[in-house]
Coordinates of C-alpha atoms in Angstrom, one line a residue:
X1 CA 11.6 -28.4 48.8
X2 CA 9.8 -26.9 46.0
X3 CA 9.4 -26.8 42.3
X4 CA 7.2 -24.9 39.0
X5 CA 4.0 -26.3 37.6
X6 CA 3.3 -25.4 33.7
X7 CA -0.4 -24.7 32.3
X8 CA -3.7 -25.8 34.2
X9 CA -2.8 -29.2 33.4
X10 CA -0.4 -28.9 36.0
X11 CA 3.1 -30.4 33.9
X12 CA 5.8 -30.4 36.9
X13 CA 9.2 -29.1 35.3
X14 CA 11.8 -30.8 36.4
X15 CA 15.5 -30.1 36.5
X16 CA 17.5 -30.4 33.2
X17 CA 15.3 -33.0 31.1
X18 CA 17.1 -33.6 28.0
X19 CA 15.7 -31.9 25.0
X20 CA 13.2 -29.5 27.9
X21 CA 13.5 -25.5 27.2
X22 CA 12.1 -25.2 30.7
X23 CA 13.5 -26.5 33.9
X24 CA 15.1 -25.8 37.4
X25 CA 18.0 -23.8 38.5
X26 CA 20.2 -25.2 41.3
X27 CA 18.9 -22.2 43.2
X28 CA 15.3 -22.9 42.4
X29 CA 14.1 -20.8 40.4
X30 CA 12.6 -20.8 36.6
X31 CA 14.9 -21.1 33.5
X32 CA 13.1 -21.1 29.9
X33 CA 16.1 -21.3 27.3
X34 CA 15.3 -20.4 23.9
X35 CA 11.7 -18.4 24.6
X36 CA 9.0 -19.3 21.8
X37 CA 5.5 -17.5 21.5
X38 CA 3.5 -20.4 22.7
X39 CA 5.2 -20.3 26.2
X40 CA 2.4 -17.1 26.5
X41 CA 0.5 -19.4 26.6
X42 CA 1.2 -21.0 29.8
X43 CA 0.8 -20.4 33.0
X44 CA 3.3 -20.8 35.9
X45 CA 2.7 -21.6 39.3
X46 CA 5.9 -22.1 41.7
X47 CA 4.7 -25.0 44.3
X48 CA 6.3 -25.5 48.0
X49 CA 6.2 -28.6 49.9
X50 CA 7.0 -29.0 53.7
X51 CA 10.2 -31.0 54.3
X52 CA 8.5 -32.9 57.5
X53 CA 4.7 -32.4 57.2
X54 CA 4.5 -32.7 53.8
X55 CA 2.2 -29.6 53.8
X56 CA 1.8 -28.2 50.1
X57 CA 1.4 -24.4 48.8
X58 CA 1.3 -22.7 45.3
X59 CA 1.6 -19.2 44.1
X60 CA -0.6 -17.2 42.2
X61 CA -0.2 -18.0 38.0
X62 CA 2.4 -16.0 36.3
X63 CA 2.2 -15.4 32.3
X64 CA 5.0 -14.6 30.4
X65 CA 4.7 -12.1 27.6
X66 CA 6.7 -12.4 24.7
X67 CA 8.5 -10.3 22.6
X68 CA 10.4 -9.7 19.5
X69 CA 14.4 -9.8 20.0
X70 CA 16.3 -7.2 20.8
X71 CA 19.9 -6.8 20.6
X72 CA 21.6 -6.5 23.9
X73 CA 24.5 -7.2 25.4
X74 CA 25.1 -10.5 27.6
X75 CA 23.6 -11.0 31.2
X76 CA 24.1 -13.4 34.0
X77 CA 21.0 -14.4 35.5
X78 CA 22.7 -17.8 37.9
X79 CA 26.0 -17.6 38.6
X80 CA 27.7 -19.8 41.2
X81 CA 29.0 -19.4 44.6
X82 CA 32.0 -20.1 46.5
X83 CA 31.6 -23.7 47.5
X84 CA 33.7 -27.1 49.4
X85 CA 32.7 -30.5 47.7
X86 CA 34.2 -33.4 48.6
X87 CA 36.2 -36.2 46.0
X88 CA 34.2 -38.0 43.9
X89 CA 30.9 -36.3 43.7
X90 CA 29.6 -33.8 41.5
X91 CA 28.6 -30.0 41.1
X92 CA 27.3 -28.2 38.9
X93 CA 28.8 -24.3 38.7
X94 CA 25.6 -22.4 37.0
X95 CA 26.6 -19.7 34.6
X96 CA 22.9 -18.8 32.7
X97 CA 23.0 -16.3 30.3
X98 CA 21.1 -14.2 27.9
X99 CA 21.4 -11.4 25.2
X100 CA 20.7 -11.1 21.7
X101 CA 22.4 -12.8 19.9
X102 CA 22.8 -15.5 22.3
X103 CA 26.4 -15.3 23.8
X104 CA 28.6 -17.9 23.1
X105 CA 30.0 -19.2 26.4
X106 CA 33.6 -19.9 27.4
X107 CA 35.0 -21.2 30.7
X108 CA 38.6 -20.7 32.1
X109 CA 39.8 -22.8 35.0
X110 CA 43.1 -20.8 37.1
X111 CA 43.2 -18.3 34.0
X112 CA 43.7 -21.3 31.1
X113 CA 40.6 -22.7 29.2
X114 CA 39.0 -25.9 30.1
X115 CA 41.1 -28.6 29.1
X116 CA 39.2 -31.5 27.0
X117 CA 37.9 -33.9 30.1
X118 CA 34.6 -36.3 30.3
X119 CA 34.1 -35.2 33.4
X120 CA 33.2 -31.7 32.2
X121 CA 29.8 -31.1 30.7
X122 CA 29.1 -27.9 29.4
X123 CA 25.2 -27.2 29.6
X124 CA 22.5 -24.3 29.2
X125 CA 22.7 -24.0 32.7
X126 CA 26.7 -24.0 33.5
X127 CA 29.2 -26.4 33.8
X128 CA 28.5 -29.9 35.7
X129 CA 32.0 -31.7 36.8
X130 CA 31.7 -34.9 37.7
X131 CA 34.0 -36.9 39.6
X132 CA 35.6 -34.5 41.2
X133 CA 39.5 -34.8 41.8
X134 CA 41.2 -32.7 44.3
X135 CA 42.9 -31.0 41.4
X136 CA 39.4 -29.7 40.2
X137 CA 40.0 -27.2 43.1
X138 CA 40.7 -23.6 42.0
X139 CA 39.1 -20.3 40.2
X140 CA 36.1 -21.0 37.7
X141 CA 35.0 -18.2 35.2
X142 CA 32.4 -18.1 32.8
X143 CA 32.7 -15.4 30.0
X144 CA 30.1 -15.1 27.7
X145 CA 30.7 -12.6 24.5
X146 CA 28.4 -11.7 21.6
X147 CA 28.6 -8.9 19.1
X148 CA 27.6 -6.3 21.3
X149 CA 29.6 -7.2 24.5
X150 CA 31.0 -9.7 26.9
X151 CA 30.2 -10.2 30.5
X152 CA 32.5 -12.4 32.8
X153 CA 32.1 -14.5 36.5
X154 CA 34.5 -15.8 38.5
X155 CA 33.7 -18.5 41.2
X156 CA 36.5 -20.5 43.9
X157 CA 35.7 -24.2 44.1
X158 CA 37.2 -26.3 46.6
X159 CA 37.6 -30.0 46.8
X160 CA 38.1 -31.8 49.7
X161 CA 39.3 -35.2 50.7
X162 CA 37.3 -36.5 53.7
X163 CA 39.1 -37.2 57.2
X164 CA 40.4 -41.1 57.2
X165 CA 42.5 -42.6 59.9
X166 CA 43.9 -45.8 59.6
X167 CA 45.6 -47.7 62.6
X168 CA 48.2 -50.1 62.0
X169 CA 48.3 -53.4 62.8
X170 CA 44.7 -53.8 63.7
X171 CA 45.5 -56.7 65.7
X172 CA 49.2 -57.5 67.5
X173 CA 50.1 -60.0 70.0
X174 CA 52.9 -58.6 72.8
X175 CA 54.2 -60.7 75.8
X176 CA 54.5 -58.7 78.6
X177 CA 57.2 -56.1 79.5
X178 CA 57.8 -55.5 75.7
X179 CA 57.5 -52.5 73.4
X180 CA 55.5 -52.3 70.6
X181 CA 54.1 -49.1 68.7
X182 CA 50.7 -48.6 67.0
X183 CA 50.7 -46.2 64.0
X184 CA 48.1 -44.0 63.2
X185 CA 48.2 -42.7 59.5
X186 CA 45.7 -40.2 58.8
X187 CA 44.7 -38.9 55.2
X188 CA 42.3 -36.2 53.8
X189 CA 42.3 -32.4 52.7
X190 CA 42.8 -30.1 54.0
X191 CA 45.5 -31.1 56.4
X192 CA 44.7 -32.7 59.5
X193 CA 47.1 -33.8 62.6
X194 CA 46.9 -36.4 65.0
X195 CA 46.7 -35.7 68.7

């Protein structure tokens, strides 16, 4: 478990506060969107803590220098990996980017744009899907394009229906010497059998 402290006043940065330049990646690490001057005048301190003991450790201060823009072509700095999630929970498929100008960003799903959906929210950070349906399994790519180049990564997401068996009846009531069958109906993805 770990996280970044900001200046000697020690503000903990948190992942994705609303209206926050600086926060966490899914991998851990230190995203500042839109870099000002004052953030010079910071420092930052990445802090550990032990899962069990509880034990705590920081790095060394960092300081960020800051300079004029330059024009450059787009960058990924957080892209996702190949992943399973099951039905009904969320992931978020990190796609960070920078370049100057910023890069517009654009995300494909099987080769077709993203389709209008409330489940989909486009962020700083990448794309968070919510609610995922076993449809939502398939090729992600983020493509991000400005007026000096474009830049392009592709990710597989897989959704996956947990394991449920279901016996049928629960409860039946035979005399003896008679037949009777029990049914097992099992449901999930990827395929499972019954043995």
């Amino acid at each position: 478990m770990g996280g970044w402290m900001q200046g000697e006043g020690e503000t903990e940065l948190k992942t994705r506060q609303s209206g926050n330049r600086l926060f966490l990646t899914s991998f851990g690490a230190l995203y500042i969107a839109d870099v000002q001057k004052e953030d010079a005048l910071s420092t930052y301190r990445c802090i550990t803590k032990h899962k069990y003991s509880g034990e705590t450790r920081q790095s060394n201060g960092a300081r960020l220098s800051v300079m004029d823009p330059t024009e450059s072509t787009p960058s990924i700095l957080d892209s996702f990996r190949p992943g399973e999630v099951q039905v009904g929970r969320s992931v978020e498929l990190p796609c960070m980017a920078s370049g100057y100008p910023n890069p517009t960003v654009r995300w494909l799903k099987d080769g077709r744009p993203l389709p209008a959906d409330a489940r989909w929210t486009r962020r700083l950070t990448g794309l968070t899907v919510s609610d995922l349906r076993l449809e939502d399994s398939g090729n992600y790519v983020c493509e991000l394009t400005n007026s000096f180049g474009s830049k392009e990564v592709t990710g597989h997401l897989s959704v996956i229906d947990p394991l449920r068996v279901t016996l049928s009846p629960k409860n039946l009531k035979a005399g003896i010497s008679s037949t009777l069958f029990f049914t097992c109906a099992v449901q999930g993805s990827p395929e499972f059998s019954v043995s």
